[in-house]
């Protein structure tokens, strides 16, 4: 069986954590990949860079000429206010749709959103992700699909890695709510989901799919600790009020020193929400995609340096 991907694929966000793993898999499939990038960050050999801002509609029209599919993987995850997320999570979606619509043969578009978009009231990030999804409603004639992954982990991820490291040392730090159930997805499985979509985008036309690693009802904190290799881990619950206070201090400091914060009051509301599960398997039924890793196997792969 020939597993090669045919046609030309344009992807935003290939210089990021997820993009690095996706680009390797696309190259293994001999795909013709056009990376939509603004920075000078290095790309894997074989990926063609097209340097253009996601705010430059005319430049995007040129970048997407002759393209068969577009994957909008880039996303803003840090910010002090809603406007800090707008350019990449909302306006870029509209600009890509405008550029796609201008093509003689409009390519299909995959928007990689977030499970957080399910609850836009929680944070500026979640609200921006939902707004980016809603932009597509203005383009019903275009072939587009939305994927909502949960927390994505794996080699190269830096936000959750310290939590797993502490668990392996015997300490489970729970952010505010010990009754949580959380879904996870290994970065390689997300990359494979994107590839499954690329093989036949039309199957998923106008669909919005929540995906995870296939574990029913996700994981509670003891299960997460066990998966990390610490079944007898000591548990410390950081009160939500303390987290909120830390977030407010961090927000104030970010204004003073000019950096984009990750921990904000909105992020605390995300972190302490009781349930982040709910994928129904529809995407896998349509495309044949199946996740390879549960959390135990995925973390083992990560720590083995996979």
PDB file of C-alpha atoms in Angstrom:
ATOM      1  CA  UNK A   1       0.000   0.000   0.000  1.00  0.00           C
ATOM      2  CA  UNK A   2       1.283   3.480  -0.926  1.00  0.00           C
ATOM      3  CA  UNK A   3       1.108   5.654   2.179  1.00  0.00           C
ATOM      4  CA  UNK A   4       2.460   8.790   0.550  1.00  0.00           C
ATOM      5  CA  UNK A   5       0.546  12.024   0.874  1.00  0.00           C
ATOM      6  CA  UNK A   6      -0.129  13.633  -2.467  1.00  0.00           C
ATOM      7  CA  UNK A   7      -0.713  17.278  -3.250  1.00  0.00           C
ATOM      8  CA  UNK A   8       0.740  20.395  -1.647  1.00  0.00           C
ATOM      9  CA  UNK A   9       0.048  21.141   2.013  1.00  0.00           C
ATOM     10  CA  UNK A  10       0.439  24.554   3.633  1.00  0.00           C
ATOM     11  CA  UNK A  11       0.859  24.561   7.408  1.00  0.00           C
ATOM     12  CA  UNK A  12       1.117  27.365   9.948  1.00  0.00           C
ATOM     13  CA  UNK A  13       2.891  26.744  13.246  1.00  0.00           C
ATOM     14  CA  UNK A  14       5.452  24.192  12.058  1.00  0.00           C
ATOM     15  CA  UNK A  15       8.164  25.762  14.221  1.00  0.00           C
ATOM     16  CA  UNK A  16       6.293  24.937  17.448  1.00  0.00           C
ATOM     17  CA  UNK A  17       6.117  21.891  19.711  1.00  0.00           C
ATOM     18  CA  UNK A  18       3.360  20.131  17.775  1.00  0.00           C
ATOM     19  CA  UNK A  19       4.599  21.411  14.428  1.00  0.00           C
ATOM     20  CA  UNK A  20       8.008  19.841  14.893  1.00  0.00           C
ATOM     21  CA  UNK A  21       6.528  16.377  15.332  1.00  0.00           C
ATOM     22  CA  UNK A  22       4.033  16.899  12.499  1.00  0.00           C
ATOM     23  CA  UNK A  23       6.716  18.051  10.068  1.00  0.00           C
ATOM     24  CA  UNK A  24       8.783  14.916  10.690  1.00  0.00           C
ATOM     25  CA  UNK A  25       5.798  12.689   9.950  1.00  0.00           C
ATOM     26  CA  UNK A  26       4.892  14.646   6.821  1.00  0.00           C
ATOM     27  CA  UNK A  27       8.429  14.282   5.513  1.00  0.00           C
ATOM     28  CA  UNK A  28       8.301  10.525   6.188  1.00  0.00           C
ATOM     29  CA  UNK A  29       5.254  10.456   3.897  1.00  0.00           C
ATOM     30  CA  UNK A  30       7.134  12.393   1.203  1.00  0.00           C
ATOM     31  CA  UNK A  31       4.605  15.199   1.464  1.00  0.00           C
ATOM     32  CA  UNK A  32       5.103  18.478  -0.367  1.00  0.00           C
ATOM     33  CA  UNK A  33       4.953  20.862   2.598  1.00  0.00           C
ATOM     34  CA  UNK A  34       4.870  24.646   2.473  1.00  0.00           C
ATOM     35  CA  UNK A  35       5.479  26.184   5.921  1.00  0.00           C
ATOM     36  CA  UNK A  36       3.755  29.531   6.452  1.00  0.00           C
ATOM     37  CA  UNK A  37       6.206  31.255   8.793  1.00  0.00           C
ATOM     38  CA  UNK A  38       7.096  34.750   9.871  1.00  0.00           C
ATOM     39  CA  UNK A  39      10.212  34.132  11.949  1.00  0.00           C
ATOM     40  CA  UNK A  40      13.637  32.853  10.994  1.00  0.00           C
ATOM     41  CA  UNK A  41      13.340  29.771  13.209  1.00  0.00           C
ATOM     42  CA  UNK A  42      14.870  26.719  11.523  1.00  0.00           C
ATOM     43  CA  UNK A  43      12.693  24.124   9.843  1.00  0.00           C
ATOM     44  CA  UNK A  44      13.419  20.493   9.072  1.00  0.00           C
ATOM     45  CA  UNK A  45      15.300  19.929   5.828  1.00  0.00           C
ATOM     46  CA  UNK A  46      12.762  19.267   3.094  1.00  0.00           C
ATOM     47  CA  UNK A  47      10.148  21.725   4.401  1.00  0.00           C
ATOM     48  CA  UNK A  48       9.775  24.746   2.132  1.00  0.00           C
ATOM     49  CA  UNK A  49       9.408  28.011   4.074  1.00  0.00           C
ATOM     50  CA  UNK A  50       7.117  30.748   2.815  1.00  0.00           C
ATOM     51  CA  UNK A  51       7.767  33.824   4.897  1.00  0.00           C
ATOM     52  CA  UNK A  52       4.612  35.865   5.330  1.00  0.00           C
ATOM     53  CA  UNK A  53       2.687  37.351   8.234  1.00  0.00           C
ATOM     54  CA  UNK A  54      -0.684  35.835   9.062  1.00  0.00           C
ATOM     55  CA  UNK A  55      -1.965  39.410   8.973  1.00  0.00           C
ATOM     56  CA  UNK A  56      -0.940  39.893   5.326  1.00  0.00           C
ATOM     57  CA  UNK A  57      -3.947  38.770   3.292  1.00  0.00           C
ATOM     58  CA  UNK A  58      -2.344  39.425  -0.091  1.00  0.00           C
ATOM     59  CA  UNK A  59       0.793  37.588   0.982  1.00  0.00           C
ATOM     60  CA  UNK A  60      -1.322  34.647   2.131  1.00  0.00           C
ATOM     61  CA  UNK A  61      -3.113  34.572  -1.229  1.00  0.00           C
ATOM     62  CA  UNK A  62       0.261  34.153  -2.893  1.00  0.00           C
ATOM     63  CA  UNK A  63       1.413  31.617  -0.315  1.00  0.00           C
ATOM     64  CA  UNK A  64      -1.646  29.411  -0.876  1.00  0.00           C
ATOM     65  CA  UNK A  65      -1.548  29.426  -4.662  1.00  0.00           C
ATOM     66  CA  UNK A  66      -1.644  25.836  -5.912  1.00  0.00           C
ATOM     67  CA  UNK A  67      -2.120  24.395  -2.434  1.00  0.00           C
ATOM     68  CA  UNK A  68      -4.472  21.437  -1.897  1.00  0.00           C
ATOM     69  CA  UNK A  69      -4.922  21.662   1.882  1.00  0.00           C
ATOM     70  CA  UNK A  70      -4.189  24.145   4.660  1.00  0.00           C
ATOM     71  CA  UNK A  71      -3.577  23.284   8.326  1.00  0.00           C
ATOM     72  CA  UNK A  72      -3.799  26.205  10.759  1.00  0.00           C
ATOM     73  CA  UNK A  73      -1.766  24.830  13.623  1.00  0.00           C
ATOM     74  CA  UNK A  74      -0.330  28.106  14.919  1.00  0.00           C
ATOM     75  CA  UNK A  75      -1.923  29.398  18.096  1.00  0.00           C
ATOM     76  CA  UNK A  76      -1.361  32.044  20.745  1.00  0.00           C
ATOM     77  CA  UNK A  77      -1.421  30.474  24.222  1.00  0.00           C
ATOM     78  CA  UNK A  78       0.017  33.269  26.383  1.00  0.00           C
ATOM     79  CA  UNK A  79      -1.329  36.759  26.968  1.00  0.00           C
ATOM     80  CA  UNK A  80      -2.449  39.384  29.442  1.00  0.00           C
ATOM     81  CA  UNK A  81      -5.711  40.240  27.698  1.00  0.00           C
ATOM     82  CA  UNK A  82      -8.050  39.041  24.975  1.00  0.00           C
ATOM     83  CA  UNK A  83      -6.372  41.197  22.320  1.00  0.00           C
ATOM     84  CA  UNK A  84      -3.105  39.309  22.830  1.00  0.00           C
ATOM     85  CA  UNK A  85      -4.777  36.182  21.418  1.00  0.00           C
ATOM     86  CA  UNK A  86      -6.721  37.827  18.603  1.00  0.00           C
ATOM     87  CA  UNK A  87      -4.123  38.031  15.824  1.00  0.00           C
ATOM     88  CA  UNK A  88      -3.315  34.320  15.612  1.00  0.00           C
ATOM     89  CA  UNK A  89      -6.404  32.639  17.065  1.00  0.00           C
ATOM     90  CA  UNK A  90      -9.089  34.748  15.349  1.00  0.00           C
ATOM     91  CA  UNK A  91      -7.893  37.214  12.709  1.00  0.00           C
ATOM     92  CA  UNK A  92      -5.521  34.700  11.115  1.00  0.00           C
ATOM     93  CA  UNK A  93      -8.440  32.301  10.595  1.00  0.00           C
ATOM     94  CA  UNK A  94     -10.391  35.029   8.777  1.00  0.00           C
ATOM     95  CA  UNK A  95      -7.339  35.966   6.707  1.00  0.00           C
ATOM     96  CA  UNK A  96      -6.691  32.360   5.722  1.00  0.00           C
ATOM     97  CA  UNK A  97     -10.333  31.961   4.685  1.00  0.00           C
ATOM     98  CA  UNK A  98     -10.101  35.118   2.571  1.00  0.00           C
ATOM     99  CA  UNK A  99      -6.918  33.851   0.923  1.00  0.00           C
ATOM    100  CA  UNK A 100      -8.404  30.384   0.369  1.00  0.00           C
ATOM    101  CA  UNK A 101     -11.563  31.837  -1.158  1.00  0.00           C
ATOM    102  CA  UNK A 102      -9.447  33.801  -3.636  1.00  0.00           C
ATOM    103  CA  UNK A 103      -7.949  30.627  -5.139  1.00  0.00           C
ATOM    104  CA  UNK A 104      -9.215  29.212  -8.410  1.00  0.00           C
ATOM    105  CA  UNK A 105      -9.508  25.852  -6.650  1.00  0.00           C
ATOM    106  CA  UNK A 106      -9.928  26.629  -2.927  1.00  0.00           C
ATOM    107  CA  UNK A 107      -8.016  24.182  -0.713  1.00  0.00           C
ATOM    108  CA  UNK A 108      -9.539  22.503   2.326  1.00  0.00           C
ATOM    109  CA  UNK A 109      -8.795  24.042   5.724  1.00  0.00           C
ATOM    110  CA  UNK A 110      -8.165  22.285   9.036  1.00  0.00           C
ATOM    111  CA  UNK A 111      -8.357  24.502  12.104  1.00  0.00           C
ATOM    112  CA  UNK A 112      -6.552  22.942  15.075  1.00  0.00           C
ATOM    113  CA  UNK A 113      -8.454  24.528  17.939  1.00  0.00           C
ATOM    114  CA  UNK A 114      -8.583  23.393  21.575  1.00  0.00           C
ATOM    115  CA  UNK A 115     -10.913  21.576  23.940  1.00  0.00           C
ATOM    116  CA  UNK A 116     -10.884  24.841  25.904  1.00  0.00           C
ATOM    117  CA  UNK A 117     -13.104  26.342  23.188  1.00  0.00           C
ATOM    118  CA  UNK A 118     -15.933  24.302  24.715  1.00  0.00           C
ATOM    119  CA  UNK A 119     -15.964  26.738  27.645  1.00  0.00           C
ATOM    120  CA  UNK A 120     -15.226  30.218  26.205  1.00  0.00           C
ATOM    121  CA  UNK A 121     -16.332  31.968  29.390  1.00  0.00           C
ATOM    122  CA  UNK A 122     -13.387  30.597  31.356  1.00  0.00           C
ATOM    123  CA  UNK A 123     -10.521  32.580  29.867  1.00  0.00           C
ATOM    124  CA  UNK A 124      -9.391  34.923  27.127  1.00  0.00           C
ATOM    125  CA  UNK A 125      -7.574  31.988  25.528  1.00  0.00           C
ATOM    126  CA  UNK A 126     -10.678  29.794  25.510  1.00  0.00           C
ATOM    127  CA  UNK A 127     -12.803  32.673  24.247  1.00  0.00           C
ATOM    128  CA  UNK A 128     -10.365  33.393  21.421  1.00  0.00           C
ATOM    129  CA  UNK A 129     -10.323  29.748  20.370  1.00  0.00           C
ATOM    130  CA  UNK A 130     -14.119  29.645  20.223  1.00  0.00           C
ATOM    131  CA  UNK A 131     -14.170  32.916  18.298  1.00  0.00           C
ATOM    132  CA  UNK A 132     -11.698  31.461  15.798  1.00  0.00           C
ATOM    133  CA  UNK A 133     -14.031  28.520  15.267  1.00  0.00           C
ATOM    134  CA  UNK A 134     -16.989  30.848  14.822  1.00  0.00           C
ATOM    135  CA  UNK A 135     -15.169  32.760  12.072  1.00  0.00           C
ATOM    136  CA  UNK A 136     -15.612  29.713   9.865  1.00  0.00           C
ATOM    137  CA  UNK A 137     -19.374  30.171  10.035  1.00  0.00           C
ATOM    138  CA  UNK A 138     -18.995  33.138   7.690  1.00  0.00           C
ATOM    139  CA  UNK A 139     -17.475  30.828   5.043  1.00  0.00           C
ATOM    140  CA  UNK A 140     -19.979  27.962   4.686  1.00  0.00           C
ATOM    141  CA  UNK A 141     -19.013  27.399   1.044  1.00  0.00           C
ATOM    142  CA  UNK A 142     -15.437  26.532   1.999  1.00  0.00           C
ATOM    143  CA  UNK A 143     -14.391  22.993   2.913  1.00  0.00           C
ATOM    144  CA  UNK A 144     -13.253  23.295   6.514  1.00  0.00           C
ATOM    145  CA  UNK A 145     -12.905  21.111   9.608  1.00  0.00           C
ATOM    146  CA  UNK A 146     -12.204  21.821  13.296  1.00  0.00           C
ATOM    147  CA  UNK A 147     -10.195  19.573  15.620  1.00  0.00           C
ATOM    148  CA  UNK A 148     -10.354  20.146  19.388  1.00  0.00           C
ATOM    149  CA  UNK A 149      -7.509  18.301  21.122  1.00  0.00           C
ATOM    150  CA  UNK A 150      -7.221  18.234  24.939  1.00  0.00           C
ATOM    151  CA  UNK A 151      -3.936  18.688  26.815  1.00  0.00           C
ATOM    152  CA  UNK A 152      -1.180  17.623  24.404  1.00  0.00           C
ATOM    153  CA  UNK A 153       2.070  16.246  25.812  1.00  0.00           C
ATOM    154  CA  UNK A 154       5.151  14.486  24.544  1.00  0.00           C
ATOM    155  CA  UNK A 155       8.809  15.101  23.682  1.00  0.00           C
ATOM    156  CA  UNK A 156       9.524  18.816  23.581  1.00  0.00           C
ATOM    157  CA  UNK A 157       6.502  19.944  25.620  1.00  0.00           C
ATOM    158  CA  UNK A 158       7.468  22.275  28.474  1.00  0.00           C
ATOM    159  CA  UNK A 159       4.311  23.387  30.307  1.00  0.00           C
ATOM    160  CA  UNK A 160       3.133  20.047  31.756  1.00  0.00           C
ATOM    161  CA  UNK A 161       6.506  18.298  31.863  1.00  0.00           C
ATOM    162  CA  UNK A 162       7.394  19.654  35.358  1.00  0.00           C
ATOM    163  CA  UNK A 163       4.168  18.181  36.807  1.00  0.00           C
ATOM    164  CA  UNK A 164       5.042  14.756  35.439  1.00  0.00           C
ATOM    165  CA  UNK A 165       8.646  15.118  36.647  1.00  0.00           C
ATOM    166  CA  UNK A 166       7.446  15.841  40.192  1.00  0.00           C
ATOM    167  CA  UNK A 167       5.139  12.839  40.092  1.00  0.00           C
ATOM    168  CA  UNK A 168       8.019  10.582  39.129  1.00  0.00           C
ATOM    169  CA  UNK A 169       9.869  11.905  42.171  1.00  0.00           C
ATOM    170  CA  UNK A 170       6.900  11.077  44.391  1.00  0.00           C
ATOM    171  CA  UNK A 171       4.991  14.362  44.567  1.00  0.00           C
ATOM    172  CA  UNK A 172       1.649  14.994  42.831  1.00  0.00           C
ATOM    173  CA  UNK A 173       0.745  18.677  42.761  1.00  0.00           C
ATOM    174  CA  UNK A 174      -2.959  19.165  42.018  1.00  0.00           C
ATOM    175  CA  UNK A 175      -4.051  22.635  40.859  1.00  0.00           C
ATOM    176  CA  UNK A 176      -7.074  23.357  43.018  1.00  0.00           C
ATOM    177  CA  UNK A 177      -9.458  20.450  42.376  1.00  0.00           C
ATOM    178  CA  UNK A 178      -8.661  16.868  43.400  1.00  0.00           C
ATOM    179  CA  UNK A 179     -11.919  15.613  41.783  1.00  0.00           C
ATOM    180  CA  UNK A 180     -10.906  16.471  38.238  1.00  0.00           C
ATOM    181  CA  UNK A 181     -11.069  14.147  35.285  1.00  0.00           C
ATOM    182  CA  UNK A 182      -8.766  15.105  32.440  1.00  0.00           C
ATOM    183  CA  UNK A 183      -8.249  13.968  28.870  1.00  0.00           C
ATOM    184  CA  UNK A 184      -4.803  13.799  27.256  1.00  0.00           C
ATOM    185  CA  UNK A 185      -3.382  13.246  23.787  1.00  0.00           C
ATOM    186  CA  UNK A 186       0.179  12.383  22.817  1.00  0.00           C
ATOM    187  CA  UNK A 187       1.671  14.808  20.302  1.00  0.00           C
ATOM    188  CA  UNK A 188       2.377  12.022  17.810  1.00  0.00           C
ATOM    189  CA  UNK A 189      -1.254  10.925  17.933  1.00  0.00           C
ATOM    190  CA  UNK A 190      -2.377  14.493  17.222  1.00  0.00           C
ATOM    191  CA  UNK A 191       0.007  14.582  14.270  1.00  0.00           C
ATOM    192  CA  UNK A 192      -1.472  11.312  13.003  1.00  0.00           C
ATOM    193  CA  UNK A 193      -4.987  12.749  13.370  1.00  0.00           C
ATOM    194  CA  UNK A 194      -3.979  15.677  11.172  1.00  0.00           C
ATOM    195  CA  UNK A 195      -2.533  13.275   8.626  1.00  0.00           C
ATOM    196  CA  UNK A 196      -5.735  11.193   8.708  1.00  0.00           C
ATOM    197  CA  UNK A 197      -7.655  14.365   7.832  1.00  0.00           C
ATOM    198  CA  UNK A 198      -5.208  15.226   5.043  1.00  0.00           C
ATOM    199  CA  UNK A 199      -5.806  11.890   3.344  1.00  0.00           C
ATOM    200  CA  UNK A 200      -9.416  12.843   2.574  1.00  0.00           C
ATOM    201  CA  UNK A 201     -10.541  16.221   3.961  1.00  0.00           C
ATOM    202  CA  UNK A 202     -13.952  15.993   2.329  1.00  0.00           C
ATOM    203  CA  UNK A 203     -15.033  13.232   4.711  1.00  0.00           C
ATOM    204  CA  UNK A 204     -14.937  15.706   7.574  1.00  0.00           C
ATOM    205  CA  UNK A 205     -16.425  18.731   5.800  1.00  0.00           C
ATOM    206  CA  UNK A 206     -17.829  21.254   8.309  1.00  0.00           C
ATOM    207  CA  UNK A 207     -17.231  18.854  11.195  1.00  0.00           C
ATOM    208  CA  UNK A 208     -16.038  19.836  14.659  1.00  0.00           C
ATOM    209  CA  UNK A 209     -14.370  16.941  16.449  1.00  0.00           C
ATOM    210  CA  UNK A 210     -13.131  16.557  20.007  1.00  0.00           C
ATOM    211  CA  UNK A 211     -10.379  13.951  20.160  1.00  0.00           C
ATOM    212  CA  UNK A 212      -8.348  12.314  22.946  1.00  0.00           C
ATOM    213  CA  UNK A 213      -6.353   9.162  23.630  1.00  0.00           C
ATOM    214  CA  UNK A 214      -9.449   6.972  23.798  1.00  0.00           C
ATOM    215  CA  UNK A 215      -9.462   6.385  27.567  1.00  0.00           C
ATOM    216  CA  UNK A 216     -13.126   6.402  28.668  1.00  0.00           C
ATOM    217  CA  UNK A 217     -13.827   9.391  30.950  1.00  0.00           C
ATOM    218  CA  UNK A 218     -10.173  10.383  30.948  1.00  0.00           C
ATOM    219  CA  UNK A 219      -7.972  10.240  34.041  1.00  0.00           C
ATOM    220  CA  UNK A 220      -8.289  11.249  37.679  1.00  0.00           C
ATOM    221  CA  UNK A 221      -5.189  12.439  39.528  1.00  0.00           C
ATOM    222  CA  UNK A 222      -4.223   9.065  41.043  1.00  0.00           C
ATOM    223  CA  UNK A 223      -4.386   7.546  37.549  1.00  0.00           C
ATOM    224  CA  UNK A 224      -2.220  10.361  36.157  1.00  0.00           C
ATOM    225  CA  UNK A 225       0.370   9.801  38.892  1.00  0.00           C
ATOM    226  CA  UNK A 226       0.330   6.062  38.259  1.00  0.00           C
ATOM    227  CA  UNK A 227       0.812   6.630  34.530  1.00  0.00           C
ATOM    228  CA  UNK A 228       3.802   8.831  35.314  1.00  0.00           C
ATOM    229  CA  UNK A 229       5.366   5.984  37.289  1.00  0.00           C
ATOM    230  CA  UNK A 230       4.578   7.109  40.828  1.00  0.00           C
ATOM    231  CA  UNK A 231       1.736   4.952  42.213  1.00  0.00           C
ATOM    232  CA  UNK A 232       2.630   5.943  45.804  1.00  0.00           C
ATOM    233  CA  UNK A 233       3.053   9.622  45.133  1.00  0.00           C
ATOM    234  CA  UNK A 234       2.415  12.108  47.935  1.00  0.00           C
ATOM    235  CA  UNK A 235      -0.430  14.485  47.006  1.00  0.00           C
ATOM    236  CA  UNK A 236      -0.509  18.240  47.556  1.00  0.00           C
ATOM    237  CA  UNK A 237      -3.570  20.231  46.520  1.00  0.00           C
ATOM    238  CA  UNK A 238      -2.806  23.878  45.782  1.00  0.00           C
ATOM    239  CA  UNK A 239      -5.965  25.822  46.758  1.00  0.00           C
ATOM    240  CA  UNK A 240      -7.701  27.580  43.905  1.00  0.00           C
ATOM    241  CA  UNK A 241      -7.641  30.834  45.876  1.00  0.00           C
ATOM    242  CA  UNK A 242      -3.853  30.604  46.198  1.00  0.00           C
ATOM    243  CA  UNK A 243      -3.472  29.846  42.502  1.00  0.00           C
ATOM    244  CA  UNK A 244      -5.674  32.827  41.672  1.00  0.00           C
ATOM    245  CA  UNK A 245      -3.549  35.071  43.882  1.00  0.00           C
ATOM    246  CA  UNK A 246      -0.366  33.833  42.211  1.00  0.00           C
ATOM    247  CA  UNK A 247      -1.960  34.413  38.811  1.00  0.00           C
ATOM    248  CA  UNK A 248      -2.881  37.987  39.679  1.00  0.00           C
ATOM    249  CA  UNK A 249       0.654  38.701  40.860  1.00  0.00           C
ATOM    250  CA  UNK A 250       2.013  37.150  37.657  1.00  0.00           C
ATOM    251  CA  UNK A 251      -0.378  39.241  35.569  1.00  0.00           C
ATOM    252  CA  UNK A 252       0.744  42.431  37.305  1.00  0.00           C
ATOM    253  CA  UNK A 253       4.402  41.478  36.875  1.00  0.00           C
ATOM    254  CA  UNK A 254       3.881  40.781  33.171  1.00  0.00           C
ATOM    255  CA  UNK A 255       2.569  44.299  32.688  1.00  0.00           C
ATOM    256  CA  UNK A 256       5.539  45.727  34.548  1.00  0.00           C
ATOM    257  CA  UNK A 257       8.215  43.673  32.809  1.00  0.00           C
ATOM    258  CA  UNK A 258       6.548  43.266  29.415  1.00  0.00           C
ATOM    259  CA  UNK A 259       6.240  39.499  29.033  1.00  0.00           C
ATOM    260  CA  UNK A 260       3.289  37.346  27.959  1.00  0.00           C
ATOM    261  CA  UNK A 261       2.091  35.341  30.983  1.00  0.00           C
ATOM    262  CA  UNK A 262       0.858  31.762  30.948  1.00  0.00           C
ATOM    263  CA  UNK A 263      -0.592  31.726  34.468  1.00  0.00           C
ATOM    264  CA  UNK A 264      -3.481  34.203  34.601  1.00  0.00           C
ATOM    265  CA  UNK A 265      -6.800  34.210  36.484  1.00  0.00           C
ATOM    266  CA  UNK A 266      -8.458  32.836  33.355  1.00  0.00           C
ATOM    267  CA  UNK A 267      -5.910  30.018  33.102  1.00  0.00           C
ATOM    268  CA  UNK A 268      -6.614  29.161  36.749  1.00  0.00           C
ATOM    269  CA  UNK A 269     -10.299  28.786  35.903  1.00  0.00           C
ATOM    270  CA  UNK A 270      -9.295  26.414  33.115  1.00  0.00           C
ATOM    271  CA  UNK A 271      -6.915  24.464  35.350  1.00  0.00           C
ATOM    272  CA  UNK A 272      -9.462  23.972  38.128  1.00  0.00           C
ATOM    273  CA  UNK A 273     -12.485  23.030  36.009  1.00  0.00           C
ATOM    274  CA  UNK A 274     -13.739  19.629  37.129  1.00  0.00           C
ATOM    275  CA  UNK A 275     -14.120  17.872  33.781  1.00  0.00           C
ATOM    276  CA  UNK A 276     -12.097  18.142  30.591  1.00  0.00           C
ATOM    277  CA  UNK A 277     -13.285  14.964  28.862  1.00  0.00           C
ATOM    278  CA  UNK A 278     -15.979  14.029  26.395  1.00  0.00           C
ATOM    279  CA  UNK A 279     -14.576  12.948  23.026  1.00  0.00           C
ATOM    280  CA  UNK A 280     -17.055  10.577  21.355  1.00  0.00           C
ATOM    281  CA  UNK A 281     -14.830   8.844  18.803  1.00  0.00           C
ATOM    282  CA  UNK A 282     -16.636  10.289  15.779  1.00  0.00           C
ATOM    283  CA  UNK A 283     -13.448  11.499  14.122  1.00  0.00           C
ATOM    284  CA  UNK A 284     -11.925   8.040  14.335  1.00  0.00           C
ATOM    285  CA  UNK A 285     -15.077   6.445  12.938  1.00  0.00           C
ATOM    286  CA  UNK A 286     -15.013   8.754   9.919  1.00  0.00           C
ATOM    287  CA  UNK A 287     -11.278   8.729   9.176  1.00  0.00           C
ATOM    288  CA  UNK A 288     -10.022   5.448  10.631  1.00  0.00           C
ATOM    289  CA  UNK A 289      -7.663   7.314  12.991  1.00  0.00           C
ATOM    290  CA  UNK A 290      -6.833   5.551  16.230  1.00  0.00           C
ATOM    291  CA  UNK A 291      -4.565   6.929  18.971  1.00  0.00           C
ATOM    292  CA  UNK A 292      -1.506   4.818  19.616  1.00  0.00           C
ATOM    293  CA  UNK A 293      -0.695   5.928  23.159  1.00  0.00           C
ATOM    294  CA  UNK A 294      -2.607   5.960  26.411  1.00  0.00           C
ATOM    295  CA  UNK A 295      -1.065   8.154  29.108  1.00  0.00           C
ATOM    296  CA  UNK A 296       1.126   5.378  30.529  1.00  0.00           C
ATOM    297  CA  UNK A 297       2.586   4.470  27.161  1.00  0.00           C
ATOM    298  CA  UNK A 298       2.873   8.072  26.052  1.00  0.00           C
ATOM    299  CA  UNK A 299       4.767   9.182  29.125  1.00  0.00           C
ATOM    300  CA  UNK A 300       7.065   6.182  28.866  1.00  0.00           C
ATOM    301  CA  UNK A 301       7.801   7.155  25.257  1.00  0.00           C
ATOM    302  CA  UNK A 302       8.455  10.737  26.319  1.00  0.00           C
ATOM    303  CA  UNK A 303      10.873   9.771  29.069  1.00  0.00           C
ATOM    304  CA  UNK A 304      12.606   7.250  26.820  1.00  0.00           C
ATOM    305  CA  UNK A 305      13.425  10.169  24.508  1.00  0.00           C
ATOM    306  CA  UNK A 306      11.144   9.063  21.663  1.00  0.00           C
TER     307      UNK A 306
END
